[in-house]
Coordinates of C-alpha atoms in Angstrom, one line a residue:
M1 CA -0.3 -0.4 0.2
E2 CA 1.2 3.4 -0.9
N3 CA 1.8 5.7 2.6
F4 CA 1.7 9.0 1.4
P5 CA 0.7 10.8 -0.9
R6 CA 3.9 12.9 -2.7
Q7 CA 2.9 16.5 -2.4
V8 CA 5.1 19.3 -1.7
Q9 CA 3.4 22.0 0.4
P10 CA 4.9 25.9 0.6
V11 CA 5.8 26.7 4.4
G12 CA 5.7 30.4 5.5
F13 CA 7.6 31.8 8.4
E14 CA 4.9 31.7 10.9
Q15 CA 4.2 28.0 10.3
L16 CA 7.9 27.3 10.3
G17 CA 8.2 28.5 13.8
S18 CA 5.0 26.9 15.3
R19 CA 6.8 23.2 13.7
Q20 CA 9.9 24.5 15.6
A21 CA 8.1 24.9 18.5
F22 CA 6.4 21.6 18.3
L23 CA 9.6 19.6 17.6
R24 CA 11.0 21.2 20.9
A25 CA 8.9 19.6 22.9
A26 CA 8.5 16.3 21.3
T27 CA 11.1 13.5 22.1
P28 CA 13.4 12.5 20.7
F29 CA 13.7 15.7 18.6
D30 CA 14.3 17.6 22.0
L31 CA 17.8 16.1 21.7
L32 CA 18.3 18.0 18.8
P33 CA 20.3 21.1 18.4
A34 CA 18.4 24.0 17.3
A35 CA 20.0 24.3 14.2
E36 CA 19.0 21.1 13.3
I37 CA 15.5 21.2 14.1
E38 CA 15.2 24.2 12.1
I39 CA 16.0 22.0 9.0
V40 CA 14.1 19.3 10.1
S41 CA 10.9 21.9 10.2
A42 CA 11.7 22.8 6.6
N43 CA 11.5 18.9 5.8
L44 CA 8.2 18.1 7.4
T45 CA 5.1 17.2 5.1
E46 CA 1.9 17.6 6.8
L47 CA -1.0 15.2 6.2
S48 CA -4.2 14.6 7.5
H49 CA -6.5 10.9 7.5
P50 CA -10.0 10.6 8.8
K51 CA -11.1 8.2 11.5
N52 CA -10.8 4.6 11.2
H53 CA -8.0 4.7 8.3
T54 CA -5.0 2.5 8.0
L55 CA -1.7 3.8 7.7
F56 CA 0.1 0.6 7.7
V57 CA 0.2 -2.7 8.2
Q58 CA 2.1 -5.3 10.7
E59 CA 4.9 -6.8 8.5
E60 CA 3.7 -5.8 5.4
T61 CA 3.8 -2.2 4.5
I62 CA 7.7 -0.8 3.7
L63 CA 7.6 2.8 5.5
S64 CA 9.4 5.7 3.3
H65 CA 8.7 8.1 6.4
V66 CA 8.1 8.2 9.9
I67 CA 5.3 10.4 11.7
I68 CA 4.9 12.3 14.3
V69 CA 1.1 12.8 15.6
Q70 CA 0.5 16.2 15.8
S71 CA -3.0 16.2 16.5
G72 CA -5.7 13.3 17.1
R73 CA -4.9 9.2 18.0
L74 CA -3.9 6.6 16.8
E75 CA -4.3 3.3 17.4
R76 CA -1.0 1.0 17.3
V77 CA -1.6 -2.9 17.4
I78 CA 1.0 -5.7 17.7
E79 CA -0.1 -9.2 16.7
E80 CA 1.5 -12.1 17.5
N81 CA 0.4 -15.7 16.8
G82 CA -2.9 -14.1 15.2
K83 CA -4.1 -12.1 18.2
P84 CA -3.4 -8.9 19.6
A85 CA -0.2 -8.5 21.6
V86 CA 0.6 -5.2 22.5
K87 CA -2.1 -2.3 21.7
E88 CA -1.3 1.6 22.4
I89 CA -2.9 5.0 21.6
L90 CA -0.3 7.4 20.3
G91 CA -1.7 11.1 21.0
P92 CA 0.1 14.3 20.1
R93 CA 4.0 14.8 19.8
R94 CA 4.5 10.6 19.7
I95 CA 6.7 9.2 17.0
Y96 CA 6.0 6.2 15.1
G97 CA 8.0 4.4 11.9
G98 CA 11.9 5.0 13.4
I99 CA 12.1 1.4 15.0
S100 CA 11.0 -0.2 11.9
L101 CA 13.1 1.8 9.8
L102 CA 16.4 1.2 11.9
F103 CA 15.6 -2.7 13.1
N104 CA 13.0 -4.1 10.8
N105 CA 14.3 -3.6 7.3
G106 CA 12.0 -0.9 6.9
I107 CA 9.1 -3.1 7.5
S108 CA 6.4 -1.8 10.2
T109 CA 6.3 -3.7 13.2
S110 CA 2.6 -2.8 13.7
T111 CA -0.8 -2.3 12.4
V112 CA -1.4 1.6 12.6
R113 CA -4.9 2.9 12.6
C114 CA -6.1 6.2 13.0
A115 CA -8.7 6.0 16.2
Q116 CA -9.8 9.9 15.4
N117 CA -9.4 12.5 12.3
V118 CA -5.6 12.4 12.8
T119 CA -3.1 14.8 11.3
V120 CA 0.5 14.2 11.5
Y121 CA 4.2 15.3 10.3
A122 CA 5.9 13.0 7.8
L123 CA 9.6 12.9 8.2
D124 CA 11.3 11.0 5.0
R125 CA 13.5 8.2 5.7
E126 CA 16.4 9.9 4.5
N127 CA 16.4 13.0 6.3
F128 CA 15.5 10.9 9.4
L129 CA 18.5 8.3 8.5
R130 CA 20.6 11.6 8.5
L131 CA 19.7 12.6 12.0
C132 CA 20.5 8.6 13.3
V133 CA 24.0 9.4 11.6
K134 CA 24.6 12.9 12.7
H135 CA 23.2 12.8 16.1
P136 CA 23.7 9.3 18.2
E137 CA 21.6 10.0 21.1
F138 CA 18.8 10.6 18.4
A139 CA 19.1 7.0 17.4
R140 CA 19.9 5.5 20.8
Y141 CA 16.5 6.5 21.8
F142 CA 14.9 4.2 19.4
S143 CA 17.7 1.5 20.6
R144 CA 16.3 1.8 23.8
S145 CA 12.6 2.2 22.4
M146 CA 12.8 -1.3 20.5
D147 CA 10.9 -3.3 22.9
E148 CA 7.7 -1.2 22.3
G149 CA 6.9 -0.5 25.6
R150 CA 7.9 -3.9 26.8
K151 CA 10.5 -3.7 29.8
R152 CA 13.5 -6.2 29.5
P153 CA 16.7 -6.3 31.7
S154 CA 19.9 -4.6 29.8
P155 CA 21.6 -6.8 28.0
A156 CA 24.8 -6.1 30.2
G157 CA 22.8 -7.1 33.3
A158 CA 21.6 -10.2 31.7
A159 CA 24.6 -11.4 30.4
E160 CA 26.5 -11.0 33.8
A161 CA 23.4 -12.4 35.6
A162 CA 23.9 -15.5 32.9
Q163 CA 27.4 -16.0 33.4
V164 CA 27.6 -16.6 37.4
P165 CA 30.6 -19.3 36.8
E166 CA 29.7 -22.7 37.6
P167 CA 31.7 -24.0 41.2
V168 CA 35.3 -23.1 40.4
T169 CA 37.4 -25.7 40.4
D170 CA 41.2 -24.3 39.3
A171 CA 41.0 -21.5 42.3
F172 CA 45.0 -21.6 41.1
M173 CA 43.8 -19.6 38.1
W174 CA 42.1 -16.9 39.8
K175 CA 45.0 -16.0 42.1
P176 CA 46.8 -12.7 42.1
V177 CA 49.7 -13.7 40.2
G178 CA 52.1 -11.7 42.9
D179 CA 50.8 -14.8 45.7
I180 CA 53.0 -16.9 43.3
A181 CA 56.0 -14.5 42.3
R182 CA 59.3 -14.9 43.8
G183 CA 61.9 -12.8 44.7
F184 CA 64.7 -13.0 42.1
P185 CA 68.9 -11.4 42.8
S186 CA 69.4 -8.2 41.1
C187 CA 72.6 -6.3 40.0
P188 CA 73.4 -3.2 38.3
A189 CA 74.0 -2.9 34.8
D190 CA 77.5 -2.3 34.9
T191 CA 78.3 -5.7 36.8
S192 CA 79.9 -8.3 34.7
I193 CA 78.5 -11.3 33.4
R194 CA 80.5 -13.7 36.1
E195 CA 79.3 -11.7 38.5
A196 CA 75.8 -12.1 37.4
A197 CA 76.4 -15.9 36.7
E198 CA 77.6 -16.3 40.3
L199 CA 74.6 -14.7 41.8
I200 CA 72.6 -16.6 40.1
S201 CA 74.1 -19.6 40.8
A202 CA 74.1 -18.6 44.6
S203 CA 70.3 -17.8 44.7
G204 CA 69.5 -21.3 43.1
R205 CA 67.1 -19.2 41.2
S206 CA 67.0 -19.5 37.1
A207 CA 67.4 -15.6 36.0
I208 CA 68.7 -12.2 37.4
V209 CA 67.1 -8.4 37.3
V210 CA 69.3 -6.0 35.8
L211 CA 68.4 -2.6 37.2
D212 CA 69.4 0.9 35.5
D213 CA 71.3 3.7 37.1
Q214 CA 68.1 4.8 39.2
S215 CA 67.9 1.0 40.1
R216 CA 65.1 0.6 38.3
P217 CA 64.4 -2.9 36.7
A218 CA 65.5 -2.6 32.9
G219 CA 66.5 -5.7 32.0
L220 CA 66.6 -10.0 32.5
I221 CA 69.4 -12.1 32.3
T222 CA 68.0 -16.2 32.5
D223 CA 70.5 -19.2 32.9
D224 CA 69.6 -19.7 29.1
D225 CA 71.0 -16.5 28.1
L226 CA 74.4 -17.5 29.8
R227 CA 74.5 -20.6 27.6
K228 CA 73.3 -19.2 24.4
K229 CA 74.6 -15.8 24.7
V230 CA 77.8 -16.2 26.3
I231 CA 79.4 -19.6 26.6
V232 CA 77.9 -20.7 22.4
A233 CA 78.6 -17.0 21.2
G234 CA 82.1 -16.7 23.0
R235 CA 81.6 -13.7 24.5
S236 CA 83.8 -12.6 27.6
P237 CA 82.5 -13.0 31.0
Q238 CA 84.1 -9.6 32.4
D239 CA 81.6 -7.8 29.2
P240 CA 78.9 -5.7 31.3
V241 CA 75.4 -7.5 31.7
E242 CA 74.0 -5.1 29.7
T243 CA 75.3 -6.2 26.7
I244 CA 73.3 -9.6 26.7
M245 CA 69.9 -8.6 28.9
S246 CA 66.6 -8.8 27.8
G247 CA 64.8 -5.5 27.6
P248 CA 62.6 -3.5 27.7
L249 CA 61.3 -5.6 30.5
I250 CA 57.4 -7.8 29.6
Q251 CA 56.1 -6.9 32.8
I252 CA 52.7 -7.7 34.9
S253 CA 50.8 -6.3 37.9
S254 CA 50.7 -8.6 40.8
Q255 CA 47.0 -7.7 41.0
V256 CA 45.9 -9.4 38.4
P257 CA 44.7 -13.6 38.1
V258 CA 47.4 -15.8 37.2
F259 CA 45.2 -17.0 34.0
E260 CA 46.3 -13.5 32.7
A261 CA 50.4 -14.4 33.2
V262 CA 49.7 -17.2 31.5
L263 CA 48.3 -15.6 28.7
T264 CA 51.0 -13.4 28.6
M265 CA 53.7 -15.9 28.8
M266 CA 52.3 -18.3 26.2
R267 CA 51.8 -15.3 23.4
R268 CA 55.2 -14.0 24.0
R269 CA 56.5 -17.1 24.4
I270 CA 59.1 -16.5 27.6
K271 CA 59.6 -18.2 30.7
H272 CA 60.2 -15.5 32.7
L273 CA 57.7 -13.0 33.6
P274 CA 58.2 -9.6 36.0
V275 CA 55.3 -9.2 38.5
F276 CA 55.3 -5.5 39.7
A277 CA 53.5 -4.0 42.5
G278 CA 53.1 -0.3 41.3
E279 CA 57.0 0.8 40.0
R280 CA 58.5 -1.7 42.2
I281 CA 59.7 -5.3 41.0
Q282 CA 57.6 -7.7 43.8
G283 CA 59.5 -10.6 41.9
V284 CA 59.6 -13.1 38.9
I285 CA 56.7 -15.7 37.8
T286 CA 58.5 -18.5 36.1
E287 CA 57.5 -20.9 33.4
R288 CA 58.2 -23.7 36.2
D289 CA 56.3 -22.2 38.5
L290 CA 53.1 -22.3 36.8
L291 CA 54.5 -26.5 35.3
L292 CA 53.7 -27.0 39.0
E293 CA 50.1 -27.1 38.4
G294 CA 50.0 -30.5 36.6
T295 CA 49.5 -31.6 32.7
Q296 CA 46.2 -29.7 32.7
S297 CA 47.8 -26.5 32.9
P298 CA 47.5 -24.4 29.1
V299 CA 51.6 -23.6 29.8
F300 CA 52.4 -27.4 30.4
L301 CA 50.6 -28.1 27.3
V302 CA 52.6 -25.2 25.0
H303 CA 56.0 -26.7 26.8
E304 CA 54.9 -30.1 25.7
I305 CA 54.1 -28.9 22.2
Q306 CA 57.6 -27.0 22.2
N307 CA 59.7 -30.3 23.0
A308 CA 58.2 -32.3 20.7
R309 CA 60.1 -34.2 18.0
K310 CA 57.5 -35.7 15.9
T311 CA 54.4 -35.5 14.1
E312 CA 52.6 -38.3 16.4
Q313 CA 53.8 -36.4 20.0
L314 CA 52.0 -32.9 18.7
K315 CA 49.1 -34.9 18.2
Q316 CA 49.0 -36.5 21.5
A317 CA 49.6 -33.2 23.0
Y318 CA 47.1 -31.4 21.1
A319 CA 44.3 -34.3 22.0
K320 CA 44.7 -32.6 25.4
L321 CA 43.3 -29.1 24.1
P322 CA 39.5 -30.3 25.1
E323 CA 40.4 -31.3 28.6
V324 CA 42.3 -27.7 29.3
V325 CA 39.2 -25.9 27.8
T326 CA 36.8 -27.7 29.9
R327 CA 38.9 -26.8 33.0
L328 CA 38.8 -23.2 31.9
L329 CA 35.6 -23.0 31.1
S330 CA 34.3 -24.3 35.2
S331 CA 36.9 -22.0 36.1
G332 CA 34.3 -19.3 35.1
L333 CA 37.3 -17.4 33.0
R334 CA 35.9 -15.2 30.1
A335 CA 35.7 -16.8 26.8
G336 CA 38.1 -14.0 25.6
H337 CA 40.7 -15.3 27.9
V338 CA 39.4 -19.1 26.7
N339 CA 40.0 -18.2 22.8
G340 CA 43.5 -16.4 23.9
I341 CA 44.7 -19.4 25.2
I342 CA 43.1 -21.7 22.6
T343 CA 45.4 -19.6 20.2
A344 CA 48.3 -19.5 21.8
I345 CA 48.1 -23.6 22.1
T346 CA 47.4 -23.9 18.3
D347 CA 50.0 -21.2 17.2
A348 CA 52.4 -23.2 19.5
V349 CA 51.6 -26.2 17.1
L350 CA 52.0 -24.4 14.0
A351 CA 55.2 -22.8 15.4
R352 CA 56.4 -26.6 15.9
V353 CA 55.0 -28.0 12.4
M354 CA 56.9 -25.2 10.9
D355 CA 60.4 -25.3 13.0
M356 CA 60.6 -29.2 12.1
T357 CA 59.7 -28.7 8.4
L358 CA 62.0 -25.4 7.5
A359 CA 64.4 -27.9 9.0
D360 CA 64.0 -31.4 7.0
M361 CA 63.7 -29.1 3.8
G362 CA 65.9 -26.3 4.2
S363 CA 66.0 -23.1 4.3
P364 CA 63.2 -20.9 2.1
P365 CA 65.0 -19.6 -1.3
V366 CA 63.2 -16.2 -0.4
D367 CA 61.1 -14.6 2.6
F368 CA 57.8 -15.9 3.0
A369 CA 54.5 -15.5 5.2
F370 CA 52.4 -18.3 6.5
L371 CA 48.8 -16.4 6.8
L372 CA 46.4 -17.3 9.1
F373 CA 42.2 -16.4 7.9
G374 CA 39.0 -16.7 9.8
S375 CA 38.9 -17.4 13.7
E376 CA 42.4 -18.5 13.8
G377 CA 43.1 -15.1 11.7
R378 CA 40.8 -13.7 14.4
K379 CA 42.2 -15.2 17.6
E380 CA 38.6 -16.6 18.3
Q381 CA 38.9 -20.6 17.9
T382 CA 36.5 -22.7 19.3
L383 CA 36.5 -26.6 19.6
K384 CA 35.4 -26.6 16.5
T385 CA 37.7 -25.3 13.6
D386 CA 39.4 -26.1 10.4
Q387 CA 42.7 -25.0 9.1
D388 CA 42.1 -21.6 6.4
N389 CA 45.5 -20.5 5.6
A390 CA 48.1 -19.7 2.9
I391 CA 51.5 -18.7 2.0
V392 CA 52.5 -15.0 0.1
Y393 CA 56.2 -15.0 -1.0
A394 CA 58.5 -12.5 -2.2
D395 CA 58.7 -11.8 -6.2
V396 CA 61.6 -13.1 -7.7
A397 CA 63.0 -12.7 -11.0
E398 CA 62.6 -15.0 -13.9
Q399 CA 65.3 -17.2 -13.3
D400 CA 64.3 -17.6 -10.0
R401 CA 60.9 -19.1 -10.4
E402 CA 61.5 -22.2 -10.7
A403 CA 62.7 -22.6 -7.3
V404 CA 60.5 -20.9 -5.3
N405 CA 57.7 -22.6 -7.6
R406 CA 59.0 -25.8 -6.4
Y407 CA 59.6 -25.1 -2.7
F408 CA 56.7 -23.0 -1.5
P409 CA 53.9 -25.5 -2.7
E410 CA 55.6 -28.6 -1.1
L411 CA 56.0 -26.4 2.0
G412 CA 52.1 -25.4 2.2
T413 CA 51.3 -29.4 1.6
R414 CA 53.9 -30.6 4.0
V415 CA 52.6 -27.8 6.7
C416 CA 49.2 -28.4 6.1
D417 CA 48.6 -32.5 6.1
Q418 CA 50.5 -32.6 9.0
L419 CA 48.2 -29.9 10.8
H420 CA 45.8 -32.1 9.7
E421 CA 47.5 -35.2 11.2
I422 CA 47.5 -33.6 14.5
G423 CA 44.0 -32.6 14.6
Q424 CA 43.4 -29.4 12.6
Q425 CA 41.2 -30.5 10.0
H426 CA 41.7 -29.3 6.2
C427 CA 39.5 -26.6 4.9
E428 CA 36.1 -27.9 3.5
F429 CA 36.6 -25.5 0.8
N430 CA 40.6 -26.0 0.1
I431 CA 41.6 -23.1 1.6
M432 CA 44.7 -23.8 2.3
A433 CA 48.4 -23.1 1.7
K434 CA 48.6 -26.6 -0.2
N435 CA 46.0 -25.0 -3.0
P436 CA 48.5 -23.6 -5.6
D437 CA 46.0 -20.9 -5.8
W438 CA 46.7 -19.8 -2.4
C439 CA 50.2 -20.4 -2.6
Q440 CA 51.8 -17.3 -4.5
P441 CA 54.1 -14.5 -4.4
L442 CA 53.1 -10.8 -3.1
S443 CA 52.2 -9.5 -6.7
V444 CA 49.5 -12.2 -7.3
W445 CA 48.1 -12.0 -3.8
K446 CA 48.0 -7.8 -4.4
K447 CA 46.0 -8.7 -7.7
Y448 CA 43.9 -11.0 -6.3
Y449 CA 42.4 -8.0 -3.6
R450 CA 42.4 -5.8 -6.1
K451 CA 40.1 -7.7 -7.9
W452 CA 38.2 -8.5 -4.7
V453 CA 37.7 -5.1 -4.0
I454 CA 36.7 -3.6 -7.7
S455 CA 34.9 -6.6 -9.4
D456 CA 31.1 -6.6 -9.3
D457 CA 31.1 -11.3 -8.7
P458 CA 29.0 -11.5 -6.0
D459 CA 31.9 -13.9 -4.5
R460 CA 34.2 -11.1 -3.6
I461 CA 31.6 -10.6 -0.8
L462 CA 32.3 -14.5 0.6
N463 CA 36.1 -13.6 -0.2
A464 CA 36.2 -10.3 1.9
G465 CA 34.5 -12.2 4.9
I466 CA 37.6 -14.9 4.1
F467 CA 40.4 -13.3 3.3
F468 CA 40.4 -9.9 4.6
D469 CA 41.0 -11.4 8.2
F470 CA 44.5 -12.3 8.2
R471 CA 47.7 -12.1 10.8
L472 CA 51.0 -13.3 10.5
G473 CA 51.5 -17.2 11.3
H474 CA 55.0 -17.6 10.7
G475 CA 57.5 -15.7 8.6
S476 CA 58.2 -12.4 7.3
R477 CA 56.1 -9.5 9.0
E478 CA 56.9 -7.0 6.5
L479 CA 55.1 -9.3 3.9
V480 CA 51.9 -9.4 5.5
D481 CA 52.7 -4.8 6.0
Q482 CA 52.9 -4.9 2.2
L483 CA 49.3 -7.0 2.0
H484 CA 47.6 -5.0 3.9
S485 CA 48.8 -1.4 2.7
A486 CA 48.0 -3.0 -0.9
L487 CA 44.3 -3.9 0.6
F488 CA 43.7 0.0 2.3
A489 CA 45.0 1.4 -0.9
E490 CA 41.9 -0.3 -2.9
L491 CA 39.4 0.2 -0.4
A492 CA 40.2 4.1 -0.4
E493 CA 40.1 3.8 -4.2
W494 CA 37.0 1.5 -4.5
P495 CA 35.1 2.0 -1.0
G496 CA 31.9 0.6 -2.6
L497 CA 32.8 -2.9 -1.7
L498 CA 32.2 -2.1 2.3
R499 CA 28.5 -0.5 1.4
H500 CA 28.1 -4.1 -0.5
M501 CA 29.3 -5.7 2.5
A502 CA 27.5 -4.1 4.9
R503 CA 24.0 -5.1 2.6
N504 CA 25.2 -8.2 2.6
T505 CA 25.3 -8.7 6.8
L506 CA 22.1 -6.8 6.6
H507 CA 20.5 -10.0 4.8
Y508 CA 20.8 -12.0 7.7
R509 CA 19.0 -11.3 11.0
P510 CA 19.9 -13.0 14.7
P511 CA 17.7 -16.1 15.6
L512 CA 14.8 -13.7 16.8
G513 CA 11.9 -13.1 16.4
F514 CA 11.1 -9.2 16.3
F515 CA 8.6 -10.1 19.4
G516 CA 10.9 -12.1 21.4
N517 CA 10.6 -15.4 20.2
F518 CA 13.4 -17.9 19.4
V519 CA 13.9 -18.5 15.4
L520 CA 14.5 -22.2 15.5
Q521 CA 16.4 -24.4 12.7
E522 CA 13.9 -25.7 10.4
K523 CA 15.6 -28.6 8.6
G524 CA 19.3 -29.8 8.8
R525 CA 21.6 -31.4 11.5
G526 CA 20.2 -28.4 13.4
K527 CA 17.2 -28.6 13.3
G528 CA 15.3 -27.5 16.3
A529 CA 18.5 -25.6 17.6
L530 CA 19.7 -22.2 17.3
D531 CA 22.5 -21.7 14.9
I532 CA 25.0 -19.6 17.0
K533 CA 28.1 -19.1 14.8
S534 CA 25.9 -17.8 12.0
A535 CA 24.6 -15.0 14.9
M536 CA 28.0 -14.6 16.0
R537 CA 29.1 -14.1 12.6
L538 CA 27.1 -10.8 12.3
V539 CA 29.2 -9.0 15.1
V540 CA 32.3 -10.5 13.1
D541 CA 31.4 -9.0 10.1
F542 CA 30.4 -5.8 11.9
G543 CA 33.9 -5.3 12.9
R544 CA 35.6 -6.4 10.4
I545 CA 33.4 -3.9 8.2
Y546 CA 34.8 -0.6 10.1
A547 CA 38.0 -2.2 10.5
M548 CA 38.6 -2.1 7.0
Q549 CA 37.1 1.4 6.5
T550 CA 39.5 2.8 9.2
Q551 CA 42.0 0.7 7.8
M552 CA 42.5 -1.4 10.8
T553 CA 45.1 -4.4 11.2
E554 CA 44.0 -5.5 13.9
T555 CA 41.4 -9.2 13.4
N556 CA 39.9 -9.8 16.7
T557 CA 36.6 -9.0 17.1
V558 CA 36.7 -7.3 20.5
K559 CA 39.9 -5.6 19.9
R560 CA 38.5 -4.3 17.0
L561 CA 35.1 -2.6 18.7
R562 CA 37.5 -1.6 21.5
A563 CA 39.2 0.4 18.7
L564 CA 35.8 1.6 17.4
Y565 CA 35.0 3.1 20.7
D566 CA 38.8 4.7 21.3
Q567 CA 37.9 6.5 17.7
Q568 CA 34.5 7.4 18.9
R569 CA 32.5 5.5 16.2
L570 CA 30.8 3.6 18.8
D571 CA 30.0 5.2 22.2
K572 CA 30.2 3.4 26.0
E573 CA 27.2 2.2 26.2
A574 CA 26.7 0.5 22.5
F575 CA 30.5 -0.6 22.8
D576 CA 29.6 -2.2 26.3
D577 CA 26.4 -4.0 25.2
L578 CA 27.8 -5.4 21.8
V579 CA 30.9 -6.5 23.8
H580 CA 28.2 -8.2 26.3
A581 CA 26.5 -9.8 23.8
Y582 CA 29.4 -11.6 21.7
E583 CA 31.3 -12.8 24.4
F584 CA 28.3 -14.2 26.0
L585 CA 27.5 -16.1 23.0
M586 CA 31.2 -17.3 22.5
H587 CA 30.7 -18.3 25.9
Q588 CA 27.9 -20.8 25.3
R589 CA 29.1 -22.0 22.2
L590 CA 32.4 -23.0 24.0
R591 CA 30.6 -24.5 27.0
H592 CA 28.2 -26.0 24.2
Q593 CA 31.1 -27.8 22.8
S594 CA 32.8 -29.1 25.6
R595 CA 29.8 -30.7 26.7
V596 CA 29.5 -32.7 23.6
M597 CA 32.7 -33.6 23.6
E598 CA 32.9 -34.7 27.2
S599 CA 29.7 -36.7 26.5
G600 CA 31.2 -38.4 23.8
Q601 CA 27.9 -38.2 22.2
G602 CA 27.9 -36.9 18.6
E603 CA 30.1 -34.8 16.8
V604 CA 31.3 -31.2 18.0
N605 CA 29.0 -28.4 16.5
N606 CA 27.4 -25.2 17.1
Y607 CA 23.6 -26.0 17.2
L608 CA 22.3 -24.7 20.7
R609 CA 18.9 -26.2 22.1
P610 CA 17.0 -23.3 24.3
G611 CA 15.6 -26.2 25.9
D612 CA 19.2 -27.3 27.3
L613 CA 19.6 -23.7 29.2
T614 CA 18.8 -22.0 32.0
T615 CA 15.8 -19.2 32.1
I616 CA 18.6 -16.8 33.0
D617 CA 20.4 -17.9 29.8
Q618 CA 17.7 -18.1 27.3
Q619 CA 17.2 -14.2 28.3
A620 CA 20.2 -13.1 28.0
L621 CA 20.7 -14.8 25.0
K622 CA 17.7 -12.8 23.7
E623 CA 19.1 -10.0 24.6
A624 CA 22.4 -10.8 23.1
F625 CA 20.5 -11.3 19.6
K626 CA 18.6 -7.7 20.6
Q627 CA 22.3 -6.3 20.6
I628 CA 23.0 -7.7 16.9
R629 CA 19.6 -6.1 15.8
V630 CA 21.3 -2.8 17.1
A631 CA 24.0 -3.0 15.6
Q632 CA 22.8 -4.1 12.2
A633 CA 21.1 -0.7 12.5
K634 CA 24.1 1.5 12.7
L635 CA 25.3 -0.4 9.6
R636 CA 21.9 0.7 8.2
V637 CA 22.2 4.2 8.9
D638 CA 26.3 4.5 8.8
F639 CA 26.2 3.2 5.1
F640 CA 22.9 5.0 4.2
L641 CA 20.7 1.2 2.9
Y642 CA 17.5 2.9 2.8
L643 CA 15.8 -0.3 1.3
P644 CA 15.0 -3.6 2.7

């Protein structure tokens, strides 16, 4: 049905003043500055409708305007399962249509009839969305009102209530790291290597802290440094310790929990971590301190991986990952930290496979980078993941191409096959370094990205989702930086891809009906369940689109959202709600996968059945899906995607 006549009405000065006074008293227009109200007033269309006239039909009418009631009354009815679920009277200064435009693909969420003769002001969709772009507080009004009058707990509150951890079985991981840090010997920077070695030996410890001329910690020397940098390198024992110390110090506060120290040591691949109380060093935590916790410690697992000499040993170590994850989840650890530990473990596996393979094949003929894509590229791996990787190598002269064309495909095949044997499955779509298409020189990769950015091929949206979240797994950082620079240069010239990506994201909805009911899978393996991975992908897409727009090299979704908040592209409330939603979904996904693996019944999957959740978890899940819908509305506004 046609919503409004397309008439243009001349507006006199006196009438403009009347409209401005009206808007200043109407929520949410009262949030706008005076200059903006003047512009809006000039763009309003005044329309009159008789009693009993139907303006909009629920889930049928496509809105091209929002309306503000000037006089008379409208009756708004929401039907659910064929029966009226919500009935409301909209009187003067009430607005209708904003929620439909922002959160329901422009389709009316209600049936609206005239309860009396009614006069309304109509503001066209384009100007309405312009206000939402320019004035976040104006747009936030509709986010807060999205329940159409029904009250629900806040997303953050619901998620926090739902994430009350199960009984903590791993209290050690929650201890302040200062509780286990032990004192270490120290010495001035000009102390001789011999004297420092004697101090280490006398203390019975494995390292010594080096102090600067103001007695502040400046570096660290370990017994491993003495072997490699002095004995093996033939350095004089009389040299000062500052010539061999590692610095500046990677450090951590004494108040943070042990699991953060674990993550830091795993990510940085260090065995000693100084612990500070303010500006004073309190002690040092060592790998050995954490290994004492037994074979379920993630640090022990990384240690086992790093010391493996055969693929079979790596397979045995990697098989312990589900047990480690289950223990971490039961301790109440946040999903983001569990993702980080999974990533550190899989990165350690890749590093060991690379070391063994390169030792067997010999040094590569030119610099190369082993790229990681997808969840691995974003450091968001779960217990159900496959390989997404590639190789990019430096361009060479014609006479050298035969050597590189022989070496790198073999390297890719060996690495991918070993990872598969260890337990990281081959990619179903063959996006792996063993596929010749994805084992190419830098110049070819640049052409790939240019094609994906400028092409009209629908597959480019799919490729953007897979190949634009990449990070270095092994090899040359410079090649990765060059690839990022090439991608951003193409996007600067052809930014239209981002709008296409945003539009594509809006084609999918989180599995929640507009009136709060779960939308379950109707067929396939997930019949009767929620596809939680697909819902999370919408947040991933949101973060990726803005990261590409701002030339951000960060790939992790939560860190991308944090950067957007720091850049003031997300306000505090939107940032908190979306991060809570994403982390809650990740927590539920990991917990579900862990339970499936523990039970041994069926293949690990991403299908969550609401009946398996508590009432609180179900409510929090609905709030998480709601926040995804709010994020989609921001995409619609920011990329001017007016139509469904």
